[in-house]
């Protein structure tokens, strides 16, 4: 049952995925006044629900750039983030510290992981180089044709669906107003400042608004329309498979350049994913599932005996340069963006919550957010 509509809020957040929830929680914890979170369906059922929950910046990075630094900062916030959520809500988000393995199964893969090893060791980051037999000793399920591997001991994984439950429980306890089943259609802008949001259930005036609407962020209209920044967030579909793997086949999250498998504590083994430009169609396809299966079996032929228990797809929100869009909109006072998290929204949730809150409450934009400013995109102004 949706909560009664409020006529005003100090801060309104559009979108109840992991990003909107993390920001709502951080704002409420900082005493940001009346915080209102608006979600058109139910909380946390879109990309954040579909994700694999890997928190693996080192396994995925090709260089030490601004994005890598932001991602590592967020990963390193996770132990406290998970512990405080557990204290507040009693929900264990199953933060797993076993680490991530990255396999080389071909000569090209080996060259790829050598490069990753070199720049990360030069940067003083913990990473272990394993021979094929060391990798198979660690995880006997691995394909016999493995030729080498890296282990990233600091990379983590989290059960993202439990994380969404914990965040929801936390924001409810903290007194955030949650309006589900409510669509934000437009933002009202007066004299270059946000005045509020028009929703399917009426107007809510607000001195600050955060757009955290994931892959739908560009659909929110601006009133007047001439104020709208030209921010084009697009959906990138990712499909997933879940197997029943009791007993579990691996302790580590295992990657190759083509796919990954993720063991869950309840005996599920997830395998992913695809990256498809399929518009807003959230279907699972034969081709998508076929390619995930092929890549999962390449990691471990033992998977061929496992029953498939579920398949699903989600839409990753991607900005034109593949980077997140984070921080205040320079042209419109009181408007903040927290979108475009693409492949890393679960990983980036704690740092996004913390830094967007600092920008709203203290008016301080962290230098960490600079490279991700919405101002890097052109404005469309009449
Ligand atoms: C298959 C797959 C695997 C992934 N694996 C990982 C991973 O291992 N690690 C990782 O870090 N990330 C992963 N991701 C990426 C991650 O899921 C996303 O980056 C993240 O969930 C984005 O969160 P969000 O809150 O911005 O978007 P969403 O979770 O999509 O939430 C946006 C919300 O906004 C609501 N909304 C939209 N428009 C409106 C409106 N006008 N009014 C009201 N509400 C609105 C939507 O209904 C939705 O609930 C994966 C994604 C996919 C699809």
Coordinates of C-alpha atoms and ligand atoms in Angstrom, one line a residue:
X1 CA 0.0 0.0 0.0
X2 CA 1.6 3.3 -1.1
X3 CA 2.1 5.9 1.6
X4 CA 0.0 9.1 1.6
X5 CA 1.3 11.8 -0.7
X6 CA 3.2 14.6 0.9
X7 CA 3.0 18.1 -0.4
X8 CA 6.6 19.0 0.3
X9 CA 10.0 17.5 1.2
X10 CA 13.4 18.8 1.9
X11 CA 15.0 16.3 -0.5
X12 CA 13.2 14.2 -3.1
X13 CA 14.9 11.2 -4.6
X14 CA 13.5 9.8 -7.9
X15 CA 14.1 6.0 -8.1
X16 CA 14.1 3.2 -5.5
X17 CA 17.0 1.0 -6.8
X18 CA 20.2 0.5 -4.9
X19 CA 21.4 4.0 -5.7
X20 CA 18.2 5.9 -4.6
X21 CA 18.0 3.7 -1.4
X22 CA 21.7 4.3 -0.5
X23 CA 21.3 8.0 -0.9
X24 CA 18.1 8.1 1.1
X25 CA 19.7 6.2 3.9
X26 CA 22.8 8.4 3.9
X27 CA 20.7 11.6 3.9
X28 CA 18.5 10.4 6.7
X29 CA 21.5 9.4 8.8
X30 CA 22.9 12.9 8.3
X31 CA 19.7 14.5 9.4
X32 CA 18.9 16.1 6.1
X33 CA 15.3 16.8 7.1
X34 CA 12.3 15.4 5.3
X35 CA 13.6 12.9 2.8
X36 CA 11.1 11.5 0.2
X37 CA 11.9 8.5 -2.0
X38 CA 9.7 8.0 -5.1
X39 CA 9.5 4.7 -6.9
X40 CA 7.1 4.0 -9.8
X41 CA 6.8 0.3 -9.1
X42 CA 8.1 -1.5 -6.0
X43 CA 11.5 -0.8 -4.5
X44 CA 14.5 -2.6 -5.9
X45 CA 13.1 -4.7 -8.6
X46 CA 15.0 -3.4 -11.6
X47 CA 18.8 -3.5 -12.4
X48 CA 19.7 -3.7 -8.8
X49 CA 17.7 -6.9 -8.4
X50 CA 19.2 -8.4 -11.6
X51 CA 22.8 -7.9 -10.6
X52 CA 25.4 -10.4 -9.7
X53 CA 26.7 -8.5 -6.7
X54 CA 30.4 -8.6 -7.5
X55 CA 32.4 -5.8 -5.9
X56 CA 35.5 -6.4 -8.0
X57 CA 37.2 -3.2 -9.2
X58 CA 40.6 -4.8 -9.3
X59 CA 39.5 -7.8 -11.4
X60 CA 37.8 -5.5 -13.9
X61 CA 40.2 -2.6 -14.3
X62 CA 42.7 -2.0 -17.1
X63 CA 44.3 1.1 -15.5
X64 CA 44.4 3.2 -12.4
X65 CA 42.1 6.0 -13.4
X66 CA 39.5 8.2 -11.6
X67 CA 36.8 5.5 -12.0
X68 CA 39.1 2.8 -10.5
X69 CA 39.8 5.1 -7.5
X70 CA 36.1 5.8 -6.9
X71 CA 35.3 2.1 -7.3
X72 CA 38.0 1.0 -4.8
X73 CA 36.9 3.6 -2.3
X74 CA 33.4 2.2 -2.5
X75 CA 34.5 -1.4 -2.2
X76 CA 36.5 -0.5 0.9
X77 CA 33.4 1.1 2.5
X78 CA 31.6 -2.2 2.1
X79 CA 32.7 -4.0 5.3
X80 CA 31.3 -1.1 7.5
X81 CA 28.3 -0.6 5.2
X82 CA 27.4 -4.3 5.6
X83 CA 28.1 -4.4 9.3
X84 CA 26.0 -1.3 10.1
X85 CA 23.1 -2.5 8.0
X86 CA 23.2 -5.8 9.9
X87 CA 23.2 -3.9 13.2
X88 CA 20.3 -1.7 12.2
X89 CA 18.1 -4.2 10.4
X90 CA 19.3 -7.7 11.5
X91 CA 19.7 -8.5 7.8
X92 CA 23.0 -10.2 6.7
X93 CA 23.9 -9.0 3.2
X94 CA 26.3 -11.9 3.0
X95 CA 29.4 -9.9 2.2
X96 CA 32.0 -12.4 1.0
X97 CA 35.7 -11.8 1.4
X98 CA 37.0 -15.0 -0.3
X99 CA 38.3 -12.9 -3.2
X100 CA 38.1 -13.1 -7.0
X101 CA 39.9 -15.4 -9.4
X102 CA 40.5 -14.3 -13.0
X103 CA 41.4 -17.1 -15.3
X104 CA 43.4 -17.3 -18.5
X105 CA 42.2 -20.1 -20.8
X106 CA 44.0 -19.0 -24.0
X107 CA 47.3 -17.3 -24.9
X108 CA 45.4 -14.0 -25.4
X109 CA 43.9 -14.3 -22.0
X110 CA 47.4 -14.8 -20.5
X111 CA 48.7 -11.7 -22.1
X112 CA 45.7 -9.8 -20.8
X113 CA 46.1 -11.0 -17.2
X114 CA 49.9 -10.4 -17.3
X115 CA 49.3 -6.7 -18.2
X116 CA 46.7 -6.5 -15.3
X117 CA 49.2 -8.1 -12.9
X118 CA 52.0 -5.7 -14.0
X119 CA 50.2 -2.4 -13.6
X120 CA 48.5 -3.4 -10.3
X121 CA 51.7 -4.6 -8.7
X122 CA 53.5 -1.5 -9.9
X123 CA 50.7 0.5 -8.2
X124 CA 51.2 -1.4 -5.0
X125 CA 47.9 -3.2 -5.1
X126 CA 47.5 -6.7 -3.7
X127 CA 47.2 -9.3 -6.5
X128 CA 48.5 -12.8 -6.7
X129 CA 49.8 -14.6 -9.8
X130 CA 48.9 -18.3 -9.9
X131 CA 50.1 -21.1 -12.1
X132 CA 47.5 -23.4 -13.7
X133 CA 48.1 -26.0 -11.0
X134 CA 47.9 -23.5 -8.2
X135 CA 44.6 -22.2 -9.5
X136 CA 43.2 -25.7 -9.8
X137 CA 44.4 -26.6 -6.3
X138 CA 42.6 -23.5 -5.0
X139 CA 39.4 -24.3 -7.0
X140 CA 39.4 -27.9 -8.3
X141 CA 36.3 -27.2 -10.4
X142 CA 38.3 -25.1 -12.9
X143 CA 38.7 -26.2 -16.5
X144 CA 41.8 -28.4 -17.0
X145 CA 42.8 -26.1 -19.9
X146 CA 43.5 -23.2 -17.6
X147 CA 46.9 -21.7 -18.3
X148 CA 47.2 -19.2 -15.5
X149 CA 45.2 -17.0 -13.1
X150 CA 45.2 -14.0 -11.0
X151 CA 43.7 -13.8 -7.5
X152 CA 42.4 -10.5 -6.2
X153 CA 42.2 -11.0 -2.4
X154 CA 40.5 -7.6 -1.7
X155 CA 37.7 -7.9 -4.2
X156 CA 34.3 -8.9 -2.6
X157 CA 30.8 -10.0 -3.4
X158 CA 27.5 -9.2 -1.8
X159 CA 24.0 -10.7 -2.1
X160 CA 22.4 -7.8 -3.8
X161 CA 18.8 -8.8 -3.2
X162 CA 19.5 -9.1 0.6
X163 CA 21.2 -5.7 0.3
X164 CA 18.1 -4.2 -1.2
X165 CA 16.0 -5.7 1.6
X166 CA 18.4 -4.3 4.2
X167 CA 18.5 -0.8 2.7
X168 CA 14.7 -0.8 2.5
X169 CA 14.3 -1.8 6.1
X170 CA 16.9 0.8 7.1
X171 CA 15.3 3.7 5.3
X172 CA 11.9 2.8 6.7
X173 CA 13.4 2.8 10.2
X174 CA 15.1 6.1 9.6
X175 CA 11.8 7.7 8.7
X176 CA 12.2 8.3 5.0
X177 CA 8.9 8.8 3.3
X178 CA 8.6 6.1 0.6
X179 CA 6.1 6.6 -2.2
X180 CA 5.9 3.4 -4.3
X181 CA 3.6 3.0 -7.3
X182 CA 4.2 6.7 -8.0
X183 CA 5.8 8.0 -11.2
X184 CA 7.7 11.2 -11.4
X185 CA 6.8 12.8 -14.7
X186 CA 8.6 16.1 -14.6
X187 CA 10.7 18.5 -12.6
X188 CA 9.6 22.1 -12.0
X189 CA 12.4 24.6 -12.5
X190 CA 11.9 28.2 -11.4
X191 CA 14.6 30.8 -12.0
X192 CA 17.2 28.1 -12.6
X193 CA 16.4 26.3 -9.3
X194 CA 14.5 23.1 -8.7
X195 CA 11.0 23.8 -7.2
X196 CA 9.7 20.3 -7.0
X197 CA 8.5 17.2 -8.8
X198 CA 5.2 16.5 -10.6
X199 CA 4.1 12.9 -9.9
X200 CA 1.3 10.7 -11.0
X201 CA -0.3 11.5 -7.6
X202 CA 0.3 15.2 -7.5
X203 CA 3.0 17.9 -6.9
X204 CA 5.7 17.7 -4.2
X205 CA 7.7 20.9 -3.6
X206 CA 11.3 20.2 -2.8
X207 CA 14.4 22.4 -2.5
X208 CA 16.6 19.5 -3.6
X209 CA 15.9 16.7 -6.1
X210 CA 18.1 13.7 -6.9
X211 CA 17.6 11.8 -10.2
X212 CA 18.5 8.2 -9.4
X213 CA 16.1 6.6 -11.9
X214 CA 18.6 4.2 -13.5
X215 CA 18.1 3.6 -17.1
X216 CA 14.9 5.7 -17.2
X217 CA 16.7 8.8 -16.0
X218 CA 16.4 10.6 -19.3
X219 CA 12.6 10.2 -19.5
X220 CA 11.9 12.7 -16.7
X221 CA 10.7 15.9 -18.4
X222 CA 11.7 19.4 -17.3
X223 CA 9.3 22.2 -16.9
X224 CA 10.2 24.4 -18.8
X225 CA 11.6 21.9 -21.3
X226 CA 14.4 24.3 -22.3
X227 CA 16.1 23.7 -18.9
X228 CA 16.7 20.1 -19.6
X229 CA 20.4 18.9 -19.7
X230 CA 21.1 16.7 -22.6
X231 CA 21.8 13.6 -20.6
X232 CA 21.2 10.4 -22.6
X233 CA 21.1 7.3 -20.3
X234 CA 20.6 4.1 -22.3
X235 CA 19.7 0.5 -21.3
X236 CA 22.3 -2.3 -21.8
X237 CA 20.6 -5.6 -21.2
X238 CA 22.3 -8.2 -19.1
X239 CA 21.0 -11.8 -18.8
X240 CA 21.8 -14.2 -16.0
X241 CA 21.4 -17.9 -15.1
X242 CA 21.1 -19.4 -11.6
X243 CA 22.0 -23.0 -11.0
X244 CA 21.3 -25.2 -8.0
X245 CA 24.9 -26.0 -6.9
X246 CA 24.6 -27.9 -3.6
X247 CA 27.4 -28.7 -2.7
X248 CA 28.8 -25.4 -4.0
X249 CA 31.3 -25.8 -6.9
X250 CA 33.6 -22.8 -6.0
X251 CA 34.3 -20.5 -3.1
X252 CA 35.7 -17.7 -5.2
X253 CA 33.9 -15.5 -7.7
X254 CA 35.6 -16.7 -11.0
X255 CA 36.0 -14.5 -14.1
X256 CA 37.3 -15.0 -17.6
X257 CA 37.4 -12.2 -20.2
X258 CA 34.1 -13.7 -21.5
X259 CA 32.0 -14.4 -18.4
X260 CA 31.8 -15.1 -14.7
X261 CA 30.4 -17.4 -12.0
X262 CA 29.3 -16.3 -8.5
X263 CA 28.7 -18.7 -5.7
X264 CA 26.0 -17.8 -3.2
X265 CA 25.7 -19.0 0.4
X266 CA 22.3 -20.6 -0.2
X267 CA 23.7 -23.0 -2.8
X268 CA 22.9 -21.0 -5.9
X269 CA 25.6 -20.5 -8.5
X270 CA 25.0 -17.4 -10.7
X271 CA 26.5 -17.2 -14.2
X272 CA 26.6 -14.1 -16.4
X273 CA 26.2 -12.1 -18.4
X274 CA 25.4 -10.5 -21.8
X275 CA 25.8 -6.9 -22.9
X276 CA 23.1 -6.1 -25.4
X277 CA 21.5 -3.1 -27.0
X278 CA 18.0 -4.4 -27.0
X279 CA 16.1 -1.2 -26.0
X280 CA 13.9 -1.6 -22.9
X281 CA 13.0 -5.3 -23.6
X282 CA 13.9 -7.2 -20.4
X283 CA 13.5 -10.6 -21.9
X284 CA 15.7 -13.6 -21.6
X285 CA 16.7 -15.0 -25.0
X286 CA 17.9 -18.3 -26.3
X287 CA 21.0 -16.7 -27.7
X288 CA 21.8 -14.9 -24.5
X289 CA 21.4 -18.0 -22.3
X290 CA 23.4 -20.0 -24.8
X291 CA 26.4 -17.7 -24.7
X292 CA 26.3 -17.5 -20.9
X293 CA 26.2 -21.3 -20.7
X294 CA 29.1 -21.6 -23.1
X295 CA 31.2 -19.2 -21.0
X296 CA 30.3 -20.8 -17.7
X297 CA 31.2 -24.3 -19.0
X298 CA 34.4 -22.9 -20.2
X299 CA 35.2 -21.9 -16.6
X300 CA 34.1 -25.2 -15.1
X301 CA 32.8 -28.2 -17.1
X302 CA 31.3 -29.5 -13.8
X303 CA 28.5 -26.9 -14.3
X304 CA 27.0 -29.1 -17.1
X305 CA 25.5 -31.4 -14.5
X306 CA 23.8 -28.6 -12.5
X307 CA 20.1 -28.0 -12.7
X308 CA 19.1 -24.5 -14.0
X309 CA 16.7 -23.0 -11.4
X310 CA 16.2 -19.5 -12.8
X311 CA 17.0 -17.0 -15.6
X312 CA 16.4 -13.3 -15.7
X313 CA 17.6 -10.1 -17.3
X314 CA 18.1 -6.5 -16.2
X315 CA 18.8 -3.1 -17.8
X316 CA 22.1 -1.5 -16.9
X317 CA 22.0 2.3 -17.1
X318 CA 24.8 3.6 -19.3
X319 CA 25.8 7.1 -20.1
X320 CA 27.5 7.9 -23.5
X321 CA 31.0 7.6 -22.1
X322 CA 30.2 4.5 -19.9
X323 CA 31.0 6.5 -16.7
X324 CA 28.6 7.3 -13.9
X325 CA 26.9 10.7 -13.7
X326 CA 27.3 12.0 -10.2
X327 CA 26.9 15.3 -8.5
X328 CA 25.2 18.7 -8.7
X329 CA 23.9 20.0 -12.0
X330 CA 25.8 23.3 -12.3
X331 CA 23.0 25.0 -14.3
X332 CA 20.0 24.1 -12.1
X333 CA 20.3 24.8 -8.4
X334 CA 19.2 22.0 -6.1
X335 CA 19.3 19.3 -8.8
X336 CA 21.6 16.4 -8.3
X337 CA 22.4 13.4 -10.5
X338 CA 23.2 9.8 -9.4
X339 CA 22.8 7.7 -12.4
X340 CA 24.6 5.9 -15.2
X341 CA 26.2 3.4 -12.9
X342 CA 26.2 0.9 -15.8
X343 CA 28.0 -2.3 -14.7
X344 CA 28.9 -1.2 -11.2
X345 CA 25.9 0.2 -9.4
X346 CA 26.0 -2.3 -6.6
X347 CA 29.7 -1.7 -6.1
X348 CA 29.3 2.1 -6.2
X349 CA 26.3 2.4 -3.9
X350 CA 28.0 3.2 -0.6
X351 CA 30.3 5.9 -2.1
X352 CA 27.4 7.4 -4.1
X353 CA 25.3 7.6 -1.0
X354 CA 28.1 9.2 1.0
X355 CA 29.3 11.8 -1.6
X356 CA 25.9 12.8 -3.0
X357 CA 24.7 13.4 0.6
X358 CA 27.8 15.5 1.3
X359 CA 27.0 17.6 -1.8
X360 CA 23.4 18.1 -0.7
X361 CA 23.9 18.6 3.0
X362 CA 27.2 20.4 3.2
X363 CA 27.3 21.9 -0.3
X364 CA 30.7 20.3 -0.8
X365 CA 31.4 18.4 -4.0
X366 CA 34.2 15.9 -3.4
X367 CA 37.1 16.0 -5.8
X368 CA 36.4 12.3 -6.3
X369 CA 33.1 13.3 -8.1
X370 CA 34.7 15.9 -10.4
X371 CA 35.3 13.5 -13.3
X372 CA 31.8 12.3 -13.2
X373 CA 30.0 15.7 -13.1
X374 CA 26.8 15.9 -15.2
X375 CA 28.3 19.1 -16.6
X376 CA 30.5 17.1 -18.9
X377 CA 27.4 16.7 -21.2
X378 CA 26.2 19.6 -23.3
X379 CA 23.1 21.4 -22.3
X380 CA 20.2 21.8 -24.6
X381 CA 18.9 25.3 -24.0
X382 CA 16.5 27.2 -26.1
Ligands
LIG1 C1 22.8 -8.8 -15.3 C2 23.5 -7.7 -14.5 C3 24.5 -7.9 -13.7 C4 25.1 -6.9 -12.9 N1 26.1 -7.2 -12.1 C5 26.7 -6.3 -11.3 C6 27.7 -6.6 -10.4 O1 28.1 -7.7 -10.2 N2 28.2 -5.6 -9.6 C7 27.7 -4.3 -9.7 O2 28.2 -3.4 -9.0 N3 26.8 -4.0 -10.6 C8 26.2 -4.9 -11.4 N4 25.2 -4.6 -12.3 C9 24.9 -3.2 -12.5 C10 23.9 -2.7 -11.4 O3 22.9 -3.6 -11.3 C11 23.4 -1.3 -11.8 O4 24.4 -0.4 -12.1 C12 22.6 -0.7 -10.6 O5 21.6 -1.7 -10.1 C13 21.9 0.6 -10.9 O6 21.1 1.0 -9.8 P1 20.0 2.1 -10.0 O7 19.4 2.2 -8.6 O8 20.6 3.3 -10.6 O9 19.0 1.5 -11.0 P2 17.7 0.5 -10.9 O10 18.0 -0.6 -9.9 O11 17.3 0.2 -12.2 O12 16.7 1.4 -10.2 C14 16.1 2.6 -10.8 C15 14.7 2.7 -10.2 O13 14.1 3.9 -10.7 C16 12.7 3.7 -10.9 N5 12.2 4.8 -11.8 C17 12.6 5.0 -13.0 N6 12.0 6.1 -13.5 C18 11.2 6.5 -12.5 C19 10.3 7.6 -12.4 N7 10.1 8.5 -13.4 N8 9.6 7.8 -11.3 C20 9.7 6.9 -10.2 N9 10.6 5.9 -10.3 C21 11.3 5.7 -11.4 C22 12.7 2.3 -11.5 O14 11.4 1.7 -11.4 C23 13.8 1.6 -10.7 O15 13.3 0.9 -9.6 C24 24.6 -5.6 -13.0 C25 23.5 -5.3 -13.8 C26 22.9 -6.4 -14.6 C27 21.7 -6.1 -15.4

